[in-house]
CSV table of C-alpha atoms in Angstrom, one decimal:
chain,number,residue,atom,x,y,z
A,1,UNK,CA,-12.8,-64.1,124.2
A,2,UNK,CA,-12.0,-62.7,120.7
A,3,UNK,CA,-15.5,-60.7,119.9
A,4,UNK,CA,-12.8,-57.6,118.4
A,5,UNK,CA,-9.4,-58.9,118.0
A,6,UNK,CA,-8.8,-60.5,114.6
A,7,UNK,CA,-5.9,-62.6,113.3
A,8,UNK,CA,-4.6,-61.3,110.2
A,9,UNK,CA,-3.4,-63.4,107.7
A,10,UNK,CA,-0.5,-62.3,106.1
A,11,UNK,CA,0.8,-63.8,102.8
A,12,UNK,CA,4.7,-62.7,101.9
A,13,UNK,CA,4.4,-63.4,98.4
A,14,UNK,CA,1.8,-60.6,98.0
A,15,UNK,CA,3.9,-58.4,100.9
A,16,UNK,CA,6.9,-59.0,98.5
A,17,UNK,CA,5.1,-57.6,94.8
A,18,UNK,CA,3.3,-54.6,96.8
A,19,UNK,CA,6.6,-53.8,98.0
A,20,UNK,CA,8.1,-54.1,94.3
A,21,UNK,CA,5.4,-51.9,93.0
A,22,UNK,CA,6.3,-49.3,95.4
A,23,UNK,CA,9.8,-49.4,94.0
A,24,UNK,CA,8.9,-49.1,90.7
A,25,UNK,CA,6.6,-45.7,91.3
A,26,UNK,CA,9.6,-44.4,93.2
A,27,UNK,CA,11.5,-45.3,90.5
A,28,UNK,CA,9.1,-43.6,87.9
A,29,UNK,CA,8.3,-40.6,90.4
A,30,UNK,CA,12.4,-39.6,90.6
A,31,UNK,CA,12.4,-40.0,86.7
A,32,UNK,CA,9.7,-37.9,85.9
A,33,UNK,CA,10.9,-35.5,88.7
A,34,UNK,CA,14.5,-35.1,87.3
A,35,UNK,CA,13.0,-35.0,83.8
A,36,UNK,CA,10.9,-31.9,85.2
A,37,UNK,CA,13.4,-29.9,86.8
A,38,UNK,CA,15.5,-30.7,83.6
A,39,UNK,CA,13.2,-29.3,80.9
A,40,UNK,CA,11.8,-26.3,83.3
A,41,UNK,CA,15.3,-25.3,84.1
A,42,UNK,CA,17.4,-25.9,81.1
A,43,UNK,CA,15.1,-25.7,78.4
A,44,UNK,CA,12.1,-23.2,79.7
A,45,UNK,CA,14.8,-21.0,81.6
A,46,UNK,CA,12.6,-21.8,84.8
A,47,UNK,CA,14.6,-20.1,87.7
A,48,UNK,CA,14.9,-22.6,91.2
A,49,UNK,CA,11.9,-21.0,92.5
A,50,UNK,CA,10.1,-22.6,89.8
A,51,UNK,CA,11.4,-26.1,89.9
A,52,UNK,CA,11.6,-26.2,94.2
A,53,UNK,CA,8.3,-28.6,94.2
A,54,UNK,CA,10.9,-31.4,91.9
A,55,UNK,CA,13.8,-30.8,94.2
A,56,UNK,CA,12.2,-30.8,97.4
A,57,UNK,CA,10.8,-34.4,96.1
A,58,UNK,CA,13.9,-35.7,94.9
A,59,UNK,CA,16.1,-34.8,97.9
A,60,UNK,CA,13.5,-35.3,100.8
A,61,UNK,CA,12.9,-39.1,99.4
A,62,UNK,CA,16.3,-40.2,98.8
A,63,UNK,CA,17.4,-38.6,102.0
A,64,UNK,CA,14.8,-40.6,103.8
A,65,UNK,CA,15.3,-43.6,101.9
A,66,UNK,CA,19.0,-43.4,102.9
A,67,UNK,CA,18.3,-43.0,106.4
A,68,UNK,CA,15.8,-45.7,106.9
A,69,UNK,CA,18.2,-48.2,105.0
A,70,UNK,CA,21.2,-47.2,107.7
A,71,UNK,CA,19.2,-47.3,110.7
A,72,UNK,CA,17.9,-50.5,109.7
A,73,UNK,CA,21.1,-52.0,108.3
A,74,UNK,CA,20.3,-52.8,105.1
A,75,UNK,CA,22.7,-50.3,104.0
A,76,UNK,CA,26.0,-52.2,104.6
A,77,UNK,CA,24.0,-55.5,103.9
A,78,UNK,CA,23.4,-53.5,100.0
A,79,UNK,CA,26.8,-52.9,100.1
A,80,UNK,CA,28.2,-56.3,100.5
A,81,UNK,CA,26.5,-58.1,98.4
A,82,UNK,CA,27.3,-55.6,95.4
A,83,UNK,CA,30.9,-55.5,96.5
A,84,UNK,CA,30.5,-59.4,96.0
A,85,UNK,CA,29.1,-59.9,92.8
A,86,UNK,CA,30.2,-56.7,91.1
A,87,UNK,CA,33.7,-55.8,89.9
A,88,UNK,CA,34.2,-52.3,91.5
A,89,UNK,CA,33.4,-52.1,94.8
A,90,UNK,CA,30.8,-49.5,95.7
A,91,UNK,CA,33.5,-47.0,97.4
A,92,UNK,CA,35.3,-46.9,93.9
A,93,UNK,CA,32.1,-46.2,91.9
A,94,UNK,CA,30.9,-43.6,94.1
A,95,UNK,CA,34.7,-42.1,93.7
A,96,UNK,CA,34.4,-42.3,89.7
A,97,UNK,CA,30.7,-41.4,90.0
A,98,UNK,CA,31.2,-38.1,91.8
A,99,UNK,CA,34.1,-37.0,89.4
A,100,UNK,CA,32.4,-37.9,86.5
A,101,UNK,CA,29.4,-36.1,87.9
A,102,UNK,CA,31.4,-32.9,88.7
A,103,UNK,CA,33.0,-32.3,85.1
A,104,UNK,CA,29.3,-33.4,83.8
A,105,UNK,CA,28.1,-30.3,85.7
A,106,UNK,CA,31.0,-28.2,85.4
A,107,UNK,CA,30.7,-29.0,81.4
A,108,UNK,CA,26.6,-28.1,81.8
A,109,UNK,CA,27.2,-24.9,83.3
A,110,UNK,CA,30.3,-24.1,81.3
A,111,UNK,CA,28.3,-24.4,78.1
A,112,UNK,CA,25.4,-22.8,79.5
A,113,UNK,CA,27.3,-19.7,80.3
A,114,UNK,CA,28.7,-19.7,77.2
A,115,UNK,CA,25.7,-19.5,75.1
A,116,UNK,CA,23.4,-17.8,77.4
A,117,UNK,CA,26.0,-14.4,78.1
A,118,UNK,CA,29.1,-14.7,75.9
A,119,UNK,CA,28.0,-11.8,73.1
A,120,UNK,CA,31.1,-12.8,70.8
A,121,UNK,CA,33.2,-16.1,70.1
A,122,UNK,CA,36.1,-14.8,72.3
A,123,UNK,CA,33.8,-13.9,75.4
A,124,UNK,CA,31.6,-16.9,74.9
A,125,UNK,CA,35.2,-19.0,75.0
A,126,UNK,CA,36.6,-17.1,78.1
A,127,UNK,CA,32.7,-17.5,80.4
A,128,UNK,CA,33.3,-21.6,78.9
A,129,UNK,CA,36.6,-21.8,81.0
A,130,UNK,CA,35.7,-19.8,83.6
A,131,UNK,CA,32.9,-21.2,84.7
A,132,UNK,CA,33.6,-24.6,84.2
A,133,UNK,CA,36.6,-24.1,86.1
A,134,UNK,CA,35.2,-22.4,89.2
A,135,UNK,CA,32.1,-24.8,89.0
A,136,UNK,CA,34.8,-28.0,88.9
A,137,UNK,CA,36.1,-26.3,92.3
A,138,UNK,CA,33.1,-26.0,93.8
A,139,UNK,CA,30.9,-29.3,92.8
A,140,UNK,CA,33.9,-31.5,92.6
A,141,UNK,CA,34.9,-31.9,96.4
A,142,UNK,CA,31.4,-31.2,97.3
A,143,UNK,CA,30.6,-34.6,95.5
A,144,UNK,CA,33.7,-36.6,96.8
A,145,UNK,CA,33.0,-35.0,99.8
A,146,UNK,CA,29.0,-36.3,99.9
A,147,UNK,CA,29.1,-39.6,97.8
A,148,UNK,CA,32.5,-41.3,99.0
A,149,UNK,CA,32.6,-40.3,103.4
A,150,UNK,CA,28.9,-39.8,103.2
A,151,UNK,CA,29.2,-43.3,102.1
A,152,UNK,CA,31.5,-44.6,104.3
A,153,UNK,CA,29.6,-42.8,107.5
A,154,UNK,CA,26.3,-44.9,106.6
A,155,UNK,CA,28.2,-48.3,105.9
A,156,UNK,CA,29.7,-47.6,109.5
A,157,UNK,CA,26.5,-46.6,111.5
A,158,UNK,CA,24.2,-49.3,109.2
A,159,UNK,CA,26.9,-51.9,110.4
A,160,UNK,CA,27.0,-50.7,113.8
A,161,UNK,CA,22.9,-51.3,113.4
A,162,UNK,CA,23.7,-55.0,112.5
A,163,UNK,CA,26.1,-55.3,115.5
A,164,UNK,CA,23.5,-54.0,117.9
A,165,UNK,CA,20.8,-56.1,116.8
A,166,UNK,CA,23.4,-59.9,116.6
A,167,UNK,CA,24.4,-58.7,119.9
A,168,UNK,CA,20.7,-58.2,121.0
A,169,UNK,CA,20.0,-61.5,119.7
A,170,UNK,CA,22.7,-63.2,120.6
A,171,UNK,CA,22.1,-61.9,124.5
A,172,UNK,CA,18.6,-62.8,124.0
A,173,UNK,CA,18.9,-66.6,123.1
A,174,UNK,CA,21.5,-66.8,126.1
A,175,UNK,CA,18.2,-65.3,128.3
A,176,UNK,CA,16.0,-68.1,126.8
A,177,UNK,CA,18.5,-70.9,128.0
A,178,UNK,CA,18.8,-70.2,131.6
C-alpha cells in the first residue's frame, strides 16, 4: 500500500550542476565578502566593528566547509589527488603560502602605519619597520602554525574517516557472506 510514500527519482547529472552552482555562489559570495571588508577597512577607514558581518561570513563558511570535508574524508582524498598531479605537494604550498601571506600583511600594515601616523619622512620610516617587524612576529607563526599542522591535523582525522568507513565496509561484506 503506497497511498503517501512516493519514490523519488533522482537524476545525478542534475545533482552534479546544482552542486557546481553552489560552488560557484560560494565562490562569488567569499569574493565579494573579501572585496567588502577590503574597501570598508582599507579604503573607507571602517573599524572591525564595521566590517564583522564579512568576517563572520568568511570565517564561519570556510570553517564549516573544512570541517564537513574532514569528517567526511574528502579532505585527504583533495589532498592526494593534488599531490598527484601537481608539482608541490599541498604541505609545501601551504608552507610558502603562509610566509608569503605573513610578509604580505606585515608589508600592508607596515605601509599603513606609515602613512596613516608617521608626521615626517623619518617617523613615517621608523612606524614602516616597526610595525612590519612586530606584525611579521606575530602573523608569521600564527600562519605556519594554522595553514601547515592545521593541515596536517585534518589530512590525519579525514584519513582516519576513510579508515573507519573501509574497515566498516570491509566488516560489513564479511557479515553478508556468512
Amino acid at each position: 500500500m503506497r497511498l503517501f510514500k512516493q519514490t523519488k527519482v533522482i537524476d545525478e547529472r542534475i545533482v552534479n550542476l546544482k552542486n557546481k552552482i553552489y560552488a560557484e555562489v560560494f565562490i562569488i559570495v567569499t569574493i565579494i565578502c573579501s572585496l567588502s571588508s577590503i574597501v570598508k577597512y582599507f579604503f573607507l577607514d571602517k573599524g572591525i566593528e564595521d566590517i564583522a558581518t564579512e568576517l563572520i561570513i568568511l570565517i564561519f563558511s570556510s570553517a564549516y566547509y573544512t570541517y564537513r570535508s574532514m569528517q567526511l574524508g574528502i579532505f585527504s582524498a583533495e589532498v592526494e589527488i593534488h599531490d598527484a598531479t601537481s608539482k608541490w605537494p599541498r604541505r609545501k604550498k601551504n608552507l610558502v603560502g603562509s610566509i608569503i601571506g605573513g610578509v604580505v600583511i606585515a608589508l600592508i600594515f607596515g605601509i599603513n602605519s606609515a602613512v596613516r601616523y608617521g608626521d615626517n619622512l623619518g617617523q613615517s620610516i621608523e612606524y614602516f619597520f616597526m610595525v612590519t617587524f612586530v606584525s611579521l612576529m606575530i602573523y608569521l607563526p600564527f600562519l605556519i602554525i594554522t595553514l601547515v599542522i592545521g593541515h596536517d591535523t585534518l589530512y590525519k582525522k579525514s584519513d582516519d574517516v576513510v579508515n573507519k568507513m573501509m574497515i566498516n565496509s570491509d566488516s560489513g561484506d564479511e557479515n553478508e557472506e556468512h
